[in-house]
mmCIF file of C-alpha atoms in Angstrom:
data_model
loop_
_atom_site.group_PDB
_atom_site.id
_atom_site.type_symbol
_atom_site.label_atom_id
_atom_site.label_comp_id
_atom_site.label_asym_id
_atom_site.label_seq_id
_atom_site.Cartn_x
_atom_site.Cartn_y
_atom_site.Cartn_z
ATOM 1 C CA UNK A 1 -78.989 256.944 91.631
ATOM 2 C CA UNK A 2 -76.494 254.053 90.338
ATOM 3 C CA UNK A 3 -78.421 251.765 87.798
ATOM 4 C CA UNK A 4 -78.011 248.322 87.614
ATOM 5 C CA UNK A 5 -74.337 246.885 88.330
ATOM 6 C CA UNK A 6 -73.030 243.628 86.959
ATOM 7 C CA UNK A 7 -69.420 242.131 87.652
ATOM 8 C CA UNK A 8 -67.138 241.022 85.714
ATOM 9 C CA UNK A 9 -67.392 243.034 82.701
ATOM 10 C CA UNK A 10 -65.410 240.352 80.814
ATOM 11 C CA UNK A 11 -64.316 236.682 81.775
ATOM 12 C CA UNK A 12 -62.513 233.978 79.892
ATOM 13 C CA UNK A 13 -63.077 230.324 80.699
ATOM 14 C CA UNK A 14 -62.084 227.159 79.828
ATOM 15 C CA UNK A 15 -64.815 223.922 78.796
ATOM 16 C CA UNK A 16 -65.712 222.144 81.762
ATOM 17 C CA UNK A 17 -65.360 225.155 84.888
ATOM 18 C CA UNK A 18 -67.720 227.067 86.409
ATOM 19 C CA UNK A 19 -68.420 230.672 86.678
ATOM 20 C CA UNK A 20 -70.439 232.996 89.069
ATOM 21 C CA UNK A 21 -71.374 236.312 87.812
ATOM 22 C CA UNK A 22 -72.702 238.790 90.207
ATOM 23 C CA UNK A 23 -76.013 241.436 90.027
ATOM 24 C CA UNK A 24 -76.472 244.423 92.149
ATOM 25 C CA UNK A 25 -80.007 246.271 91.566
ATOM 26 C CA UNK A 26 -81.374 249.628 91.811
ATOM 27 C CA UNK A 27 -81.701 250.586 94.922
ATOM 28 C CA UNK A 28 -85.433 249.577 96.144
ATOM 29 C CA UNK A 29 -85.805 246.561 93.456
ATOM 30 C CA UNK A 30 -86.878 243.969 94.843
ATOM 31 C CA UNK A 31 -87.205 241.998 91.450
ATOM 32 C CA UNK A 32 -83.934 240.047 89.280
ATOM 33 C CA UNK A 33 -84.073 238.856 86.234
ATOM 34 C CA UNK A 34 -81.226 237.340 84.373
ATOM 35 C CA UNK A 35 -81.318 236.732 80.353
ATOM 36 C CA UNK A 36 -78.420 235.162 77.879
ATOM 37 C CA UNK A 37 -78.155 237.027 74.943
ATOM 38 C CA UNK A 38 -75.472 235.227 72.235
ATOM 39 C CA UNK A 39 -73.875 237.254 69.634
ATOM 40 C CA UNK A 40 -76.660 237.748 66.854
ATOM 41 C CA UNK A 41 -79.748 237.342 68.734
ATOM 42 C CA UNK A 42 -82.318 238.688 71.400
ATOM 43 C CA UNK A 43 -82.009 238.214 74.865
ATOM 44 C CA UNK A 44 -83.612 234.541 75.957
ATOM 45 C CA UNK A 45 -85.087 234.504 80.036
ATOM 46 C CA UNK A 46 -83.043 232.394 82.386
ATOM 47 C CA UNK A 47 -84.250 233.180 85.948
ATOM 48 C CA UNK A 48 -86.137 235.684 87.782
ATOM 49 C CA UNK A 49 -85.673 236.021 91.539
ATOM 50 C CA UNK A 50 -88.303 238.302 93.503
ATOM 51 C CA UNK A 51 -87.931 238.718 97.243
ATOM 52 C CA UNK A 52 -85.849 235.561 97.537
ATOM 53 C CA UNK A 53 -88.000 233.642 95.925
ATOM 54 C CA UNK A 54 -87.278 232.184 91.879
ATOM 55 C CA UNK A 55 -90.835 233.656 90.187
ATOM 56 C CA UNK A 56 -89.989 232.266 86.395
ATOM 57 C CA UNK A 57 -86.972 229.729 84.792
ATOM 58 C CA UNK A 58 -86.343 229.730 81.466
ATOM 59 C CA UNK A 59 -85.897 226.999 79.044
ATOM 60 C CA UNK A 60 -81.792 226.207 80.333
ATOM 61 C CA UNK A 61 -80.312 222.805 81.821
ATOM 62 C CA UNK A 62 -79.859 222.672 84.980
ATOM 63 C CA UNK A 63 -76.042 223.749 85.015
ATOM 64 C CA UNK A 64 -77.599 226.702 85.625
ATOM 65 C CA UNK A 65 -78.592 228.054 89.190
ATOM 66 C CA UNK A 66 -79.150 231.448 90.580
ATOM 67 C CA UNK A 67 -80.099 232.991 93.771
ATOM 68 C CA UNK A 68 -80.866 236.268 95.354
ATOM 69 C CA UNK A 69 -79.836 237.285 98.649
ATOM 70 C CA UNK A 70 -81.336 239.360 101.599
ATOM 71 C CA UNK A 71 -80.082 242.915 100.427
ATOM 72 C CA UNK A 72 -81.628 241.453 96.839
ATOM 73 C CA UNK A 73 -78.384 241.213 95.003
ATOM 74 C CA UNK A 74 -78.017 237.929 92.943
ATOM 75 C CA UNK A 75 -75.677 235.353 91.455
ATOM 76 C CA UNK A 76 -75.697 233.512 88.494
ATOM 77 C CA UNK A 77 -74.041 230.170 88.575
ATOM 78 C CA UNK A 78 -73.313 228.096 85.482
ATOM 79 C CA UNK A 79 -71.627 224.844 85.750
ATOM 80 C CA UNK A 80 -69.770 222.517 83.446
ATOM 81 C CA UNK A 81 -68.822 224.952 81.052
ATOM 82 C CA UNK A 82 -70.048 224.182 77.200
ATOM 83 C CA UNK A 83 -68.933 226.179 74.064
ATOM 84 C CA UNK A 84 -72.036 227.295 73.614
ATOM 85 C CA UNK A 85 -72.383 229.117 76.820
ATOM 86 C CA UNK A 86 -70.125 232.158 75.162
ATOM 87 C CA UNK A 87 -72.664 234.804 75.635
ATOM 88 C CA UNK A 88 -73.356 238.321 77.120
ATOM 89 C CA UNK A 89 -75.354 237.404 80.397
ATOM 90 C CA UNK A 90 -77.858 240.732 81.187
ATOM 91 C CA UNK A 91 -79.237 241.007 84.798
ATOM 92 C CA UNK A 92 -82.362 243.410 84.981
ATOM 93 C CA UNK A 93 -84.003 244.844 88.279
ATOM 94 C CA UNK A 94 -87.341 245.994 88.334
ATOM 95 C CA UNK A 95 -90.185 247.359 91.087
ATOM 96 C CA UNK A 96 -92.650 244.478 89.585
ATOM 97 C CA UNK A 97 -95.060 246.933 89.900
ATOM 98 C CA UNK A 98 -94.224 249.176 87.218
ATOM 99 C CA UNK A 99 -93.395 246.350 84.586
ATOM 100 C CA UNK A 100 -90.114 248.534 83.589
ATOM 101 C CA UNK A 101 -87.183 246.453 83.886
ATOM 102 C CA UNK A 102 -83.546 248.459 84.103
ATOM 103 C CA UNK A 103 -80.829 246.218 82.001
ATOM 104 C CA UNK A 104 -77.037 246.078 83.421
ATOM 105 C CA UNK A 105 -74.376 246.536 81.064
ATOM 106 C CA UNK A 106 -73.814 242.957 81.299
ATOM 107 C CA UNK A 107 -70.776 240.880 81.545
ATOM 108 C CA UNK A 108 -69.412 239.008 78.128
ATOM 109 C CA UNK A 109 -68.623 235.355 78.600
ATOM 110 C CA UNK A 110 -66.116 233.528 76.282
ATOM 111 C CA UNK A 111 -65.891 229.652 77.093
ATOM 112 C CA UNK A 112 -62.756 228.344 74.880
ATOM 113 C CA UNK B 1 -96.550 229.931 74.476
ATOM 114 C CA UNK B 2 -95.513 233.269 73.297
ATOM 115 C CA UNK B 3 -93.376 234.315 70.375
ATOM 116 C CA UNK B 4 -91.991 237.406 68.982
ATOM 117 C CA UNK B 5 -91.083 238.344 65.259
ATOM 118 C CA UNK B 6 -89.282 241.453 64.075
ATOM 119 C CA UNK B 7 -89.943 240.975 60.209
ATOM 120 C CA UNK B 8 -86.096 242.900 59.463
ATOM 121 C CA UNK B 9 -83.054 241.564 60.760
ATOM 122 C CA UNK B 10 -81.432 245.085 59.089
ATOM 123 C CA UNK B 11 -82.860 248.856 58.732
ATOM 124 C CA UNK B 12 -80.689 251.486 57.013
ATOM 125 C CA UNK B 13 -82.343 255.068 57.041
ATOM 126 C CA UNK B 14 -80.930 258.295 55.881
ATOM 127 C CA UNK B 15 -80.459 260.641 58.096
ATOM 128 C CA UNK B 16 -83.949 262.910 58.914
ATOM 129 C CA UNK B 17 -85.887 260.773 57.160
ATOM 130 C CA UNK B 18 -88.637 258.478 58.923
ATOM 131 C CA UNK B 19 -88.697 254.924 59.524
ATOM 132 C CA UNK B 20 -90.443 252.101 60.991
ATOM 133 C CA UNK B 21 -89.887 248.754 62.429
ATOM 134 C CA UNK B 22 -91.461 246.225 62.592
ATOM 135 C CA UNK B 23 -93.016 243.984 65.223
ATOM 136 C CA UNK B 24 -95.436 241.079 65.222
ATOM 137 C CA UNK B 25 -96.273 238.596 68.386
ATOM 138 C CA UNK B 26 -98.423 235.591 69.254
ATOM 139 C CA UNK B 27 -100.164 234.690 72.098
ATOM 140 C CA UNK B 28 -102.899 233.061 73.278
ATOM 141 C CA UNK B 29 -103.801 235.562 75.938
ATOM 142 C CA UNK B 30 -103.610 239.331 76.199
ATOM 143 C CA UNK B 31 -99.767 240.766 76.828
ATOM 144 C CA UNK B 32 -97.723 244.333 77.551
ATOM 145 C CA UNK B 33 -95.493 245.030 75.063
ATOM 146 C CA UNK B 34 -92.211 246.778 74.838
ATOM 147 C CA UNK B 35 -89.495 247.966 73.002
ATOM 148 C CA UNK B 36 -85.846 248.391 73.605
ATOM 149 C CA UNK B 37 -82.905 249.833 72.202
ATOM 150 C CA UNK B 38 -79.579 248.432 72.772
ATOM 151 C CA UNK B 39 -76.273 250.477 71.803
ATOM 152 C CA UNK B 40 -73.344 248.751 70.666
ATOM 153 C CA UNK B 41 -71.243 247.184 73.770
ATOM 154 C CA UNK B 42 -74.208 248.433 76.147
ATOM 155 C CA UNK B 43 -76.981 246.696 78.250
ATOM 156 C CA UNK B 44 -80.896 247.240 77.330
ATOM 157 C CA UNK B 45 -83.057 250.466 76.981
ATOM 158 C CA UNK B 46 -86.524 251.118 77.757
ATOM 159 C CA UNK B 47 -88.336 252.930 74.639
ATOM 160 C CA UNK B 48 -91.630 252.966 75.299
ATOM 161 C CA UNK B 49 -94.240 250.258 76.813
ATOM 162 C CA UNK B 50 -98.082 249.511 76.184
ATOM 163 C CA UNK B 51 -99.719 247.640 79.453
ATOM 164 C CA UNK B 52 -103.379 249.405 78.506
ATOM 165 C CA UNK B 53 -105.376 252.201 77.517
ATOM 166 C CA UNK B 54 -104.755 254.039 74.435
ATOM 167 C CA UNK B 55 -103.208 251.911 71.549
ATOM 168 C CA UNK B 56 -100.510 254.718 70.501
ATOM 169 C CA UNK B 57 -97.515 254.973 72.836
ATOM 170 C CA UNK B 58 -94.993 257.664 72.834
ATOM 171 C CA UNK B 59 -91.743 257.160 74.369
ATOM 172 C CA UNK B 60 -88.420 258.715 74.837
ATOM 173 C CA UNK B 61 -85.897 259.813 71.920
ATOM 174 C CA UNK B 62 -89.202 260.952 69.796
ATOM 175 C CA UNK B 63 -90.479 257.049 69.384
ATOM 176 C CA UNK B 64 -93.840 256.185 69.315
ATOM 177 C CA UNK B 65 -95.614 252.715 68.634
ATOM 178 C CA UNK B 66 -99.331 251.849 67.516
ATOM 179 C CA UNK B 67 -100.449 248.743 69.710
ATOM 180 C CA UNK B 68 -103.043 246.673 66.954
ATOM 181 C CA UNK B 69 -104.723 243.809 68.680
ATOM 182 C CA UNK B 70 -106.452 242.638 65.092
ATOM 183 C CA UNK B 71 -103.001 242.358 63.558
ATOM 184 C CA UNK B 72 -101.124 241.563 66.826
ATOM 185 C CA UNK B 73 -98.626 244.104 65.751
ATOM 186 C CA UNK B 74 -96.450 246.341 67.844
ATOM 187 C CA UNK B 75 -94.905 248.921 65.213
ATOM 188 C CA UNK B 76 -91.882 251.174 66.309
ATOM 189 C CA UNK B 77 -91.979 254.594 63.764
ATOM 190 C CA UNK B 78 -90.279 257.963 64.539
ATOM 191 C CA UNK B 79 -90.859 260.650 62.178
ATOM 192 C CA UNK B 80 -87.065 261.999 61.785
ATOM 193 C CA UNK B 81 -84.143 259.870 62.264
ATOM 194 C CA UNK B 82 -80.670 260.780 63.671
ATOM 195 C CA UNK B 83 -77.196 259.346 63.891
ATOM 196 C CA UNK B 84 -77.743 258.657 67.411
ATOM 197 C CA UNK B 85 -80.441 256.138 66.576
ATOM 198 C CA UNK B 86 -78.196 254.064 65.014
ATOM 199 C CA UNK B 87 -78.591 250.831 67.878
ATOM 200 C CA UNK B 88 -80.162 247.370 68.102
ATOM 201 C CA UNK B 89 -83.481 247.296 68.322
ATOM 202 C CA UNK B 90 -85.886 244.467 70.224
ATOM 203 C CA UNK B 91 -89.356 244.210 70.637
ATOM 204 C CA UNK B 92 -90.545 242.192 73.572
ATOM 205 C CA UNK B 93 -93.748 240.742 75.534
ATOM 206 C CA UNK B 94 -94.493 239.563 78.899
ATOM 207 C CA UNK B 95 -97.965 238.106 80.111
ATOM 208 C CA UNK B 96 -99.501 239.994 82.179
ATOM 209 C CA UNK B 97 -101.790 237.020 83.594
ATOM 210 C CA UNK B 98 -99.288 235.010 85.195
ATOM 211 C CA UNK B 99 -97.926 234.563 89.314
ATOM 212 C CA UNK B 100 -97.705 238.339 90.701
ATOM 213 C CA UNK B 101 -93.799 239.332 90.202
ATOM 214 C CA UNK B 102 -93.402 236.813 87.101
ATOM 215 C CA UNK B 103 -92.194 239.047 84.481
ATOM 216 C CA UNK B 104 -90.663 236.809 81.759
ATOM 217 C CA UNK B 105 -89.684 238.906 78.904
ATOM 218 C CA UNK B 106 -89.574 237.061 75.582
ATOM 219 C CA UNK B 107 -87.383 239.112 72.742
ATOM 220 C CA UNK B 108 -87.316 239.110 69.354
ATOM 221 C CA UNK B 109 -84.233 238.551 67.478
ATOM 222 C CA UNK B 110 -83.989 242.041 66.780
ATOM 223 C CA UNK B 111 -83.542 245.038 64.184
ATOM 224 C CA UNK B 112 -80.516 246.885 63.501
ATOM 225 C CA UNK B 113 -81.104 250.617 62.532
ATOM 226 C CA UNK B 114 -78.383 252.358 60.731
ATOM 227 C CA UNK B 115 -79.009 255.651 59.669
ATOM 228 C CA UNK B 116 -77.129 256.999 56.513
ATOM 229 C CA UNK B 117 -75.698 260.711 56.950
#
């Protein structure tokens, strides 16, 4: 079975835009989670997303957004572009049930 | 609120030899643990978890972890080290007490292993 997939791999943006970065989970999770992880550090909760609905937000402003559609892929959304928003973004998918959550590779985000 | 702390940023081990990292949290209310291992340029690995029952865990790659409620302390140990283990790694906790399908994960900073050949 394909694990978790996470697109881009890599982006490069500039202050100010906006980016979407894109989840698929393991087939039958119904759960997504998405964490920021900057260089150095452990991953820090952003969102999770479980059948549709947004279960937990982290401690992030408001430039950031998510949502998870009907075949339970999801979208990250961050807005207004900061410096400090350089950061490997992780999705995870999990059953709930099991509390195992199954990490993407992630996709690297440079803001210049 | 909860809060992780892995007490070594840095681990080197030589090769065969065993090791142990370390792991303390605080909460005020009981929590599953976790570890994971995270190899360079890759996403997250499940080690091993403790949701209940017996306090020692064993998970895959030959870790194990002792769950200690007195000290709060979730220590990762593996008797014999190999190059392969050289990775990032994070201990975690969720609360088990919250909404049904809220499963917050809050990391540590983490503890890179490098084993010595």
């Amino acid at each position: 079975d394909a694990g978790v997939t996470q697109s881009p791999t890599h982006l490069i943006k500039t202050r100010g835009q906006h980016v979407t970065l894109r989840c698929s989970p393991i087939s039958g999770h119904k759960s997504v989670s998405w964490y920021q992880q900057v260089l150095g550090q452990g991953p820090q909760f952003i969102f999770q997303y479980y059948e549709k609905e947004e279960r937990g937000r982290g401690n992030f402003p408001d430039r950031f957004s998510a949502r998870q559609f009907p075949n339970y892929s999801s979208e990250l959304n961050v807005n207004a572009l900061l410096l400090g928003d350089s950061a490997l973004y992780l999705c995870a998918s999990s059953l709930v049930t099991t509390y195992e959550q199954y990490f993407g590779p992630g996709t690297r985000l440079t803001v210049t | 609120a909860q809060s992780v702390t892995q007490l070594d940023s840095q681990v080197p081990v030589f090769e065969e030899a065993p090791v142990e990292l370390r792991c303390n949290y605080s909460s005020s209310v009981s929590v599953y643990l976790f570890w994971y291992v995270q190899y360079p340029n890759q996403g997250l690995q499940l080690l091993l978890k403790y949701l209940s029952g017996s306090t020692l865990v064993k998970g895959i790659n030959g870790f194990e972890a002792e769950f200690n409620k007195s000290q709060t302390s979730f220590h990762l140990r593996k008797p014999s080290v190999h190059i392969s283990d050289t990775a990032e790694y994070f201990c975690a906790v969720s609360d088990p007490i919250s909404n049904f399908g809220n499963e917050k994960l809050t990391f540590g900073t983490g503890t890179r292993l490098t084993i010595i050949p």
